Amino acid sequence: MSQANSQTAHGMTVQPDGKTILTGYSGGSNLDLRLVRLTTSGALDTSFNGTGLVTTSFGSNYDEGIAVAVQADGMIVTVGTKADNAGIMARYTSTGTLDSGFNSSGTITVNRSSGREYLSDLFIQGDSKIITFGVQDASFVLSRYNTDGSADLTFGATSGYTLIDFPGFPSNCDAGRMLRLSDGSFLLVGTLEFGGNYRDITVAKLTSTGVLDTSFNGTGILIINLGGTDDVGVEAAQLSDNSVVVGFRTNRDGQYDFGALKINP
């Protein structure tokens, strides 16, 4: 896969048939979103766009896929970011063409504010509605889209989405991973930054309808400081006893370490 000057994969999923899909970016001076599909033996799958590769431009010089998922009907959805501080989403058919039944063009640009915005994770429900997790300014944002790409107005606090504002006036935040828990609720894991001085692991829980679940830590929000200057939440997984393990990295005394902590959602 060396057809371009620069290529990076950030997200991966495996289809039910065992084929692997990667999402990231590719290009030279302009970087575009790229999907790659591999056969079970690891070769480029030429039944996907004829080459195993699909490149999509969102009109900026940096369009990046961050996460990817496959619908039950074989449609492929990827989310990410572009250079002008907007989130991006695209849906492709199983053969690698943009799906014109999704927002007419197969793509969506999410730009609700004039500040920083991106999408970092997604979950596809059994009815093929799409849940996305990302950042808007210094807030987490959870959204749901109908199968045609329109906002699902029955979800969230505001017209298909919920902004999660945090106490303490953080200067920035980063979205990490989203979990759909066994009870249908959502757990969001990421990081808050305060004045450029330190960062804390941040967890938020929302109900199945997309509003903060105040049964979780009284507010729906849990901010964790491990005593370092750079505590970053990066991954999460639910265990069989319904507890959640959060993966993190931390900087203590100038040295980076990684680890995991367990919470009860």
C-alpha positions as a Python dict, from the first residue, in 0.01 Angstrom:
ca = {
    (1, 'M'): (0, 0, 0),
    (2, 'S'): (263, 251, -103),
    (3, 'Q'): (71, 438, -374),
    (4, 'A'): (92, 772, -187),
    (5, 'N'): (350, 984, -13),
    (6, 'S'): (196, 950, 332),
    (7, 'Q'): (-47, 696, 473),
    (8, 'T'): (-166, 638, 829),
    (9, 'A'): (-440, 411, 966),
    (10, 'H'): (-621, 514, 1285),
    (11, 'G'): (-921, 284, 1306),
    (12, 'M'): (-998, -78, 1222),
    (13, 'T'): (-1288, -321, 1222),
    (14, 'V'): (-1340, -677, 1104),
    (15, 'Q'): (-1639, -775, 891),
    (16, 'P'): (-1843, -1086, 976),
    (17, 'D'): (-1672, -1262, 682),
    (18, 'G'): (-1330, -1197, 837),
    (19, 'K'): (-1219, -920, 602),
    (20, 'T'): (-1045, -624, 770),
    (21, 'I'): (-1127, -258, 709),
    (22, 'L'): (-885, 21, 798),
    (23, 'T'): (-957, 394, 804),
    (24, 'G'): (-710, 683, 811),
    (25, 'Y'): (-561, 922, 558),
    (26, 'S'): (-345, 917, 246),
    (27, 'G'): (-181, 1172, 18),
    (28, 'G'): (102, 1418, -33),
    (29, 'S'): (56, 1791, 28),
    (30, 'N'): (-320, 1724, 58),
    (31, 'L'): (-427, 1436, 279),
    (32, 'D'): (-763, 1269, 212),
    (33, 'L'): (-966, 1014, 403),
    (34, 'R'): (-876, 661, 298),
    (35, 'L'): (-1042, 323, 350),
    (36, 'V'): (-859, -3, 289),
    (37, 'R'): (-1014, -350, 284),
    (38, 'L'): (-803, -662, 321),
    (39, 'T'): (-891, -1024, 255),
    (40, 'T'): (-861, -1283, 531),
    (41, 'S'): (-508, -1355, 406),
    (42, 'G'): (-408, -986, 439),
    (43, 'A'): (-404, -898, 67),
    (44, 'L'): (-581, -595, -80),
    (45, 'D'): (-940, -693, -157),
    (46, 'T'): (-992, -601, -523),
    (47, 'S'): (-1369, -655, -493),
    (48, 'F'): (-1361, -327, -297),
    (49, 'N'): (-1348, -38, -547),
    (50, 'G'): (-1142, -253, -782),
    (51, 'T'): (-821, -194, -585),
    (52, 'G'): (-900, -252, -218),
    (53, 'L'): (-860, 124, -162),
    (54, 'V'): (-1103, 417, -150),
    (55, 'T'): (-998, 781, -113),
    (56, 'T'): (-1249, 1057, -31),
    (57, 'S'): (-1186, 1431, -15),
    (58, 'F'): (-1391, 1659, 208),
    (59, 'G'): (-1243, 1971, 52),
    (60, 'S'): (-965, 2049, 298),
    (61, 'N'): (-594, 1971, 291),
    (62, 'Y'): (-632, 1725, 580),
    (63, 'D'): (-924, 1478, 588),
    (64, 'E'): (-872, 1193, 831),
    (65, 'G'): (-1069, 880, 922),
    (66, 'I'): (-1048, 790, 1290),
    (67, 'A'): (-1299, 507, 1344),
    (68, 'V'): (-1494, 269, 1121),
    (69, 'A'): (-1786, 27, 1164),
    (70, 'V'): (-1991, -207, 945),
    (71, 'Q'): (-2370, -215, 932),
    (72, 'A'): (-2564, -544, 931),
    (73, 'D'): (-2638, -489, 558),
    (74, 'G'): (-2266, -458, 478),
    (75, 'M'): (-2258, -79, 447),
    (76, 'I'): (-1938, 75, 588),
    (77, 'V'): (-1940, 394, 796),
    (78, 'T'): (-1635, 594, 896),
    (79, 'V'): (-1597, 910, 1105),
    (80, 'G'): (-1311, 1153, 1160),
    (81, 'T'): (-1199, 1513, 1117),
    (82, 'K'): (-1092, 1769, 859),
    (83, 'A'): (-850, 2062, 865),
    (84, 'D'): (-1105, 2338, 921),
    (85, 'N'): (-1209, 2199, 1261),
    (86, 'A'): (-1512, 2000, 1152),
    (87, 'G'): (-1619, 1641, 1202),
    (88, 'I'): (-1669, 1418, 900),
    (89, 'M'): (-1866, 1102, 829),
    (90, 'A'): (-1905, 889, 517),
    (91, 'R'): (-2097, 576, 428),
    (92, 'Y'): (-1991, 335, 154),
    (93, 'T'): (-2154, 36, -7),
    (94, 'S'): (-1996, -304, 45),
    (95, 'T'): (-1822, -262, -293),
    (96, 'G'): (-1656, 66, -191),
    (97, 'T'): (-1867, 339, -354),
    (98, 'L'): (-2015, 631, -160),
    (99, 'D'): (-2377, 559, -69),
    (100, 'S'): (-2601, 821, -232),
    (101, 'G'): (-2883, 717, 4),
    (102, 'F'): (-2686, 872, 288),
    (103, 'N'): (-2731, 1251, 293),
    (104, 'S'): (-2755, 1239, -92),
    (105, 'S'): (-2375, 1250, -131),
    (106, 'G'): (-2267, 969, 101),
    (107, 'T'): (-2087, 1220, 323),
    (108, 'I'): (-2167, 1452, 614),
    (109, 'T'): (-1964, 1742, 751),
    (110, 'V'): (-2043, 1826, 1114),
    (111, 'N'): (-1969, 2188, 1198),
    (112, 'R'): (-2206, 2322, 1465),
    (113, 'S'): (-1967, 2579, 1609),
    (114, 'S'): (-1685, 2807, 1498),
    (115, 'G'): (-1439, 2625, 1725),
    (116, 'R'): (-1271, 2287, 1731),
    (117, 'E'): (-1484, 1990, 1632),
    (118, 'Y'): (-1422, 1627, 1537),
    (119, 'L'): (-1568, 1277, 1561),
    (120, 'S'): (-1366, 1001, 1725),
    (121, 'D'): (-1592, 697, 1753),
    (122, 'L'): (-1921, 548, 1638),
    (123, 'F'): (-2167, 272, 1714),
    (124, 'I'): (-2424, 127, 1475),
    (125, 'Q'): (-2750, 19, 1635),
    (126, 'G'): (-2945, -289, 1531),
    (127, 'D'): (-3183, -64, 1334),
    (128, 'S'): (-2879, 86, 1151),
    (129, 'K'): (-2910, 426, 1320),
    (130, 'I'): (-2562, 568, 1381),
    (131, 'I'): (-2435, 702, 1714),
    (132, 'T'): (-2127, 925, 1700),
    (133, 'F'): (-1899, 1052, 1977),
    (134, 'G'): (-1681, 1356, 1939),
    (135, 'V'): (-1578, 1700, 2057),
    (136, 'Q'): (-1728, 2045, 2014),
    (137, 'D'): (-1506, 2317, 2159),
    (138, 'A'): (-1437, 2200, 2520),
    (139, 'S'): (-1738, 1966, 2541),
    (140, 'F'): (-1808, 1605, 2454),
    (141, 'V'): (-2091, 1559, 2205),
    (142, 'L'): (-2302, 1248, 2146),
    (143, 'S'): (-2526, 1239, 1836),
    (144, 'R'): (-2758, 998, 1659),
    (145, 'Y'): (-2834, 987, 1286),
    (146, 'N'): (-3112, 812, 1099),
    (147, 'T'): (-3025, 563, 827),
    (148, 'D'): (-3059, 834, 560),
    (149, 'G'): (-2804, 1057, 735),
    (150, 'S'): (-3051, 1303, 886),
    (151, 'A'): (-3033, 1392, 1255),
    (152, 'D'): (-3255, 1175, 1476),
    (153, 'L'): (-3455, 1444, 1654),
    (154, 'T'): (-3587, 1193, 1911),
    (155, 'F'): (-3235, 1158, 2055),
    (156, 'G'): (-3042, 1378, 2295),
    (157, 'A'): (-3109, 1709, 2463),
    (158, 'T'): (-3090, 1926, 2149),
    (159, 'S'): (-3215, 1824, 1804),
    (160, 'G'): (-3046, 1485, 1783),
    (161, 'Y'): (-2742, 1544, 2001),
    (162, 'T'): (-2626, 1627, 2353),
    (163, 'L'): (-2337, 1852, 2453),
    (164, 'I'): (-2168, 1746, 2775),
    (165, 'D'): (-2034, 2056, 2946),
    (166, 'F'): (-1785, 2003, 3227),
    (167, 'P'): (-1723, 2176, 3561),
    (168, 'G'): (-1405, 2369, 3626),
    (169, 'F'): (-1400, 2554, 3293),
    (170, 'P'): (-1167, 2324, 3097),
    (171, 'S'): (-977, 2492, 2816),
    (172, 'N'): (-995, 2189, 2589),
    (173, 'C'): (-1100, 1826, 2573),
    (174, 'D'): (-1032, 1516, 2367),
    (175, 'A'): (-1272, 1234, 2288),
    (176, 'G'): (-1138, 882, 2320),
    (177, 'R'): (-1368, 580, 2313),
    (178, 'M'): (-1744, 521, 2335),
    (179, 'L'): (-1905, 208, 2481),
    (180, 'R'): (-2263, 94, 2432),
    (181, 'L'): (-2327, -75, 2766),
    (182, 'S'): (-2536, -387, 2813),
    (183, 'D'): (-2833, -182, 2941),
    (184, 'G'): (-2834, 37, 2628),
    (185, 'S'): (-2668, 339, 2790),
    (186, 'F'): (-2350, 502, 2662),
    (187, 'L'): (-2016, 550, 2838),
    (188, 'L'): (-1781, 812, 2692),
    (189, 'V'): (-1411, 814, 2779),
    (190, 'G'): (-1171, 1097, 2706),
    (191, 'T'): (-966, 1377, 2856),
    (192, 'L'): (-1010, 1730, 2988),
    (193, 'E'): (-737, 1992, 2970),
    (194, 'F'): (-718, 2281, 3215),
    (195, 'G'): (-531, 2590, 3100),
    (196, 'G'): (-262, 2387, 2927),
    (197, 'N'): (-125, 2292, 3269),
    (198, 'Y'): (-265, 1944, 3325),
    (199, 'R'): (-509, 1689, 3183),
    (200, 'D'): (-747, 1451, 3361),
    (201, 'I'): (-922, 1129, 3257),
    (202, 'T'): (-1289, 1203, 3197),
    (203, 'V'): (-1585, 964, 3186),
    (204, 'A'): (-1946, 1055, 3109),
    (205, 'K'): (-2252, 828, 3110),
    (206, 'L'): (-2565, 896, 2907),
    (207, 'T'): (-2894, 710, 2897),
    (208, 'S'): (-3014, 517, 2593),
    (209, 'T'): (-3203, 832, 2487),
    (210, 'G'): (-2886, 1042, 2493),
    (211, 'V'): (-2913, 1251, 2809),
    (212, 'L'): (-2674, 1257, 3107),
    (213, 'D'): (-2741, 973, 3352),
    (214, 'T'): (-2727, 1132, 3698),
    (215, 'S'): (-2727, 790, 3866),
    (216, 'F'): (-2359, 784, 3763),
    (217, 'N'): (-2155, 977, 4022),
    (218, 'G'): (-2453, 1207, 4089),
    (219, 'T'): (-2393, 1417, 3777),
    (220, 'G'): (-2330, 1171, 3494),
    (221, 'I'): (-1966, 1284, 3488),
    (222, 'L'): (-1653, 1146, 3656),
    (223, 'I'): (-1318, 1332, 3637),
    (224, 'I'): (-1015, 1132, 3752),
    (225, 'N'): (-679, 1281, 3850),
    (226, 'L'): (-411, 1018, 3913),
    (227, 'G'): (-164, 1269, 4053),
    (228, 'G'): (17, 1331, 3726),
    (229, 'T'): (15, 1629, 3492),
    (230, 'D'): (-106, 1432, 3191),
    (231, 'D'): (-372, 1170, 3271),
    (232, 'V'): (-535, 1068, 2943),
    (233, 'G'): (-827, 827, 2893),
    (234, 'V'): (-783, 631, 2572),
    (235, 'E'): (-978, 303, 2576),
    (236, 'A'): (-1259, 121, 2755),
    (237, 'A'): (-1420, -224, 2768),
    (238, 'Q'): (-1712, -370, 2962),
    (239, 'L'): (-1654, -689, 3160),
    (240, 'S'): (-1895, -977, 3216),
    (241, 'D'): (-1989, -838, 3561),
    (242, 'N'): (-2093, -511, 3385),
    (243, 'S'): (-1803, -312, 3532),
    (244, 'V'): (-1587, -112, 3292),
    (245, 'V'): (-1209, -109, 3255),
    (246, 'V'): (-1063, 221, 3133),
    (247, 'G'): (-719, 224, 2972),
    (248, 'F'): (-507, 535, 3030),
    (249, 'R'): (-165, 688, 3008),
    (250, 'T'): (-19, 916, 3273),
    (251, 'N'): (287, 1133, 3326),
    (252, 'R'): (434, 1118, 3673),
    (253, 'D'): (766, 1283, 3750),
    (254, 'G'): (831, 1335, 3379),
    (255, 'Q'): (787, 969, 3290),
    (256, 'Y'): (497, 829, 3089),
    (257, 'D'): (330, 511, 3206),
    (258, 'F'): (17, 328, 3096),
    (259, 'G'): (-237, 136, 3298),
    (260, 'A'): (-601, 54, 3360),
    (261, 'L'): (-862, 139, 3620),
    (262, 'K'): (-1200, -18, 3693),
    (263, 'I'): (-1526, 167, 3748),
    (264, 'N'): (-1887, 66, 3810),
    (265, 'P'): (-2111, 240, 3559),
}
